[in-house]
XYZ file of C-alpha atoms in Angstrom:
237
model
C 175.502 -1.141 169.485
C 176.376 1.334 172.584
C 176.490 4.774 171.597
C 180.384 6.009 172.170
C 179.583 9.480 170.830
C 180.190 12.579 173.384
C 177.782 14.785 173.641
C 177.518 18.165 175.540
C 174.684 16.743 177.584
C 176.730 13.598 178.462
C 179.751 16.215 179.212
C 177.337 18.143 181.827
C 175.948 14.766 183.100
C 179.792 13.298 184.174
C 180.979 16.551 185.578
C 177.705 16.734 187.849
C 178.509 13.071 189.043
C 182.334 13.595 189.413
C 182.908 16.951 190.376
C 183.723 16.438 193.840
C 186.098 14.056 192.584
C 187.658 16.276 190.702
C 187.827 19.071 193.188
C 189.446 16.803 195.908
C 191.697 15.869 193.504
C 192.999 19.412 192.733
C 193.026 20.001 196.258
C 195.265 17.256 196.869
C 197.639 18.206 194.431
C 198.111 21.702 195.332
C 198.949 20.292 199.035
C 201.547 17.835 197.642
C 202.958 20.747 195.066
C 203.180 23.135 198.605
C 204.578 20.417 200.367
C 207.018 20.070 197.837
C 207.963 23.475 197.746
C 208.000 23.319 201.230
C 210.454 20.712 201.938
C 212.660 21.666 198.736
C 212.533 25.144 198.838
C 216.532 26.659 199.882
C 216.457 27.497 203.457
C 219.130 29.784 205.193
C 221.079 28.094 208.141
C 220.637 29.318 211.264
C 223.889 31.226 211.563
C 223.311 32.765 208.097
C 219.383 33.580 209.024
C 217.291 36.262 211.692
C 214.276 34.094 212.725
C 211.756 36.926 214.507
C 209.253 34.964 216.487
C 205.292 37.098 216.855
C 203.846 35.682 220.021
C 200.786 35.931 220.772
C 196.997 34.447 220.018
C 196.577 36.195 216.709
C 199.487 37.337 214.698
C 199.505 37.473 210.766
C 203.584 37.952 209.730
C 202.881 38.035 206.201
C 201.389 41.329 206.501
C 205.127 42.238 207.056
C 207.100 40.797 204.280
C 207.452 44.100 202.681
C 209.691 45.443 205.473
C 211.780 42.225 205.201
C 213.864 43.903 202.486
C 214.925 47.000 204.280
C 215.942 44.474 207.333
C 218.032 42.000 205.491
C 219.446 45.505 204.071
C 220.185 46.614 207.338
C 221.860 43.570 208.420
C 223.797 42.538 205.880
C 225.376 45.922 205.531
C 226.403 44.386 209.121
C 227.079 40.966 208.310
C 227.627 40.675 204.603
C 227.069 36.757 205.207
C 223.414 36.896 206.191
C 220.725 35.576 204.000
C 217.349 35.880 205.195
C 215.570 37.640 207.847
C 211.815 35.919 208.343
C 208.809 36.721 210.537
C 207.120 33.929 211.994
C 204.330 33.531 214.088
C 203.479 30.857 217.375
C 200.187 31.052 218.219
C 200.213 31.395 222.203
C 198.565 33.412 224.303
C 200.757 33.329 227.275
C 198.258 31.741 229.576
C 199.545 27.946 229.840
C 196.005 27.117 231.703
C 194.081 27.829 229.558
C 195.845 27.421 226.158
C 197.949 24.181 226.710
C 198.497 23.147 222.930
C 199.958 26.684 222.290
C 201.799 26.413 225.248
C 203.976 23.332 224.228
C 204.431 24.971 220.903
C 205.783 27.788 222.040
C 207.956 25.968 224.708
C 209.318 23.665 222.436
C 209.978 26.311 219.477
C 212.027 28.111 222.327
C 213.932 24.878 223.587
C 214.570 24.258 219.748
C 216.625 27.320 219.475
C 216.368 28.162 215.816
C 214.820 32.042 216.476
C 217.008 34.624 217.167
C 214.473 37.537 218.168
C 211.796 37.008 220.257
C 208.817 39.794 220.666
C 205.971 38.603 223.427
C 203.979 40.293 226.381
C 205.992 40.956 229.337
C 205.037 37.878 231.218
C 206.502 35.906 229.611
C 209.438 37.695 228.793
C 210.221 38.326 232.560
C 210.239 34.655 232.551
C 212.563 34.274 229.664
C 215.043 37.107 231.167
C 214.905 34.984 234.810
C 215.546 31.576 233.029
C 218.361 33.328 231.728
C 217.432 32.566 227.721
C 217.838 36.057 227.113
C 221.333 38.626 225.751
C 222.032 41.494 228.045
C 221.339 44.406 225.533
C 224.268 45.933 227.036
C 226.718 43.591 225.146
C 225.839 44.581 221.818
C 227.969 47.571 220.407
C 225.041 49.124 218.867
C 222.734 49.428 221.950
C 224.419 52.958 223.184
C 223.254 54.512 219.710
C 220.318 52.632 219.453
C 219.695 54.198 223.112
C 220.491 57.832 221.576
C 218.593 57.337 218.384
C 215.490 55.594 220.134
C 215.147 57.661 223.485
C 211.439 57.208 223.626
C 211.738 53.503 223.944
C 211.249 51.898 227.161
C 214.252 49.379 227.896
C 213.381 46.559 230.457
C 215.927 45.792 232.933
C 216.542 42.440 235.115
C 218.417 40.573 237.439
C 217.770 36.741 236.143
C 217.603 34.410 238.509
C 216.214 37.013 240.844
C 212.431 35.451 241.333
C 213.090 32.027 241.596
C 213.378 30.770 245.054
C 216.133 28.762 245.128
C 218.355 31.122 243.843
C 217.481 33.303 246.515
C 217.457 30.885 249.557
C 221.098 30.024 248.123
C 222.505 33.505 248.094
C 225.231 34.443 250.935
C 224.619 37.244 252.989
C 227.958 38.964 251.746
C 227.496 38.099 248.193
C 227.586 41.452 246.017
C 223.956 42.537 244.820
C 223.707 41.922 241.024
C 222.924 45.373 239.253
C 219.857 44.851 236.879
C 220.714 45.379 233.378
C 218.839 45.953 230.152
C 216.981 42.982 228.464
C 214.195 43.560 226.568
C 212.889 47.180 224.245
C 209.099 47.717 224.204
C 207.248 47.839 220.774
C 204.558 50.050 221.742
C 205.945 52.756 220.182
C 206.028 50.372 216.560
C 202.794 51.191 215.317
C 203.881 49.962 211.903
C 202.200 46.765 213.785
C 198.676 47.747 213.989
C 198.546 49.842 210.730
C 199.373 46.311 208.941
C 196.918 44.051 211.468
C 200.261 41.951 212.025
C 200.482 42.064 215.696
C 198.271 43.673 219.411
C 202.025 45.436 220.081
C 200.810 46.500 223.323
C 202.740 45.479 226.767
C 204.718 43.691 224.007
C 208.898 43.581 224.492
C 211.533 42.400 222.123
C 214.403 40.389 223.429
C 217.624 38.579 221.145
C 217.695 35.059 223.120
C 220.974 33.115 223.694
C 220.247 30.252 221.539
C 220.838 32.825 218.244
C 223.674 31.566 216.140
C 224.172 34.990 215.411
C 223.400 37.533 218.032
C 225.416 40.678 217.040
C 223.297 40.762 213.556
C 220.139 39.919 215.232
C 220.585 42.856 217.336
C 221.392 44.916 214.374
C 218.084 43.238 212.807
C 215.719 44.504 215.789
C 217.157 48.067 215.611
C 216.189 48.411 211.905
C 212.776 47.063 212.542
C 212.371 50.303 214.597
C 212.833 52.755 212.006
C 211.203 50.245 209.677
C 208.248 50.379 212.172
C 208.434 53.529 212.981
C 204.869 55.427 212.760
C 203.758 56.563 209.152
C 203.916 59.999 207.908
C 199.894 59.572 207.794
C 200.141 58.318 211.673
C 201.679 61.484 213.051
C 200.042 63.739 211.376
């Protein structure tokens, strides 16, 4: 007659067989419960959302989900219909060459058009600004007093369209000479960056692109994140 009875032994002797099995089945169903969440979770529509795009080769934008609260704050006192305001990051160096997989990701998260801010080195925001993907600061009511409160921060100005060739070749001779205008704000002066390890913020600029659903509160968005940002009490002195 087989001997049913469980033992502690025989309870040692099937978890040292089967405990692989049983890890790579606990790991599977924590990826199906985060999938899951994932796909069920409530997500904002775009117009009721502030997507901020990190980009760069390292960027961690977890590290600043506790500032998320002050910036929804700041923008729904703005736009009482907003929702969420979310960091996220895109892996991409900026060098197509030599990093082509980030590359595609970042040019199809930009031909996507669900973020709203984008903050990158100034490369490649030169090259957003002269593909014209980028709001002239200019038309936001808020940039004079973002100007006065802010004067330390360097404000990029552009012409787009101004290095590409075929603009120029096309140009008349009498045809008025476009005035840059502003474009872009430099982050250097953020060092709320580096104190978290969230993003490198130097030669790094901050643009709102013209694909945002809602560019008036995405403006309003990037302003708070400079007094949110703003270096610590412990920084200065």
């Amino acid at each position: 007659m087989p001997n049913t009875r469980i033992t502690r032994q025989k309870w040692k002797d099937h978890f040292s067989y089967a405990k692989k099995v049983y890890i790579i089945g606990i790991l599977l169903a924590l990826g199906a419960a985060s999938l899951i969440y994932s796909v069920t979770r409530y997500q904002a529509p775009n117009e009721r959302a502030v997507q901020i795009a990190l980009v760069d080769s390292y960027t961690a934008p977890e590290k600043l989900d506790e500032i998320v609260p002050a910036l929804l704050k700041a923008g729904q006192a703005f736009d009482d219909t907003l929702e969420e305001v979310q960091f996220l990051s895109i892996p991409y160096s900026g060098d197509g060459a030599a990093d082509y997989e980030g590359a595609k990701v970042y040019t199809v998260q930009v031909y996507a058009g669900d973020n709203d801010i984008y903050i990158e080195n100034k490369t490649m925001m030169e090259e957003l600004i002269d593909q014209n993907y980028c709001v002239p600061l200019d038309t936001f009511e808020g940039f004079e007093e973002f100007t006065r409160r802010h004067p330390e921060v360097e404000v990029l100005y552009a012409v787009p369209g101004a290095n590409q060739a075929d603009g120029k070749e096309s140009m008349e001779e009498d045809a008025p000479v476009e005035e840059p205008r502003p474009y872009a704000l430099n982050v250097s002066t953020l060092k709320g960056f580096a104190e978290r390890g969230a993003l490198n913020m130097k030669d790094k600029y901050a643009a709102v692109v013209i694909m945002s659903k809602n560019q008036e509160t995405s403006f309003e968005v990037l302003s708070a994140m400079f007094d949110a940002l703003a270096p610590s009490e412990e920084a200065v002195s």
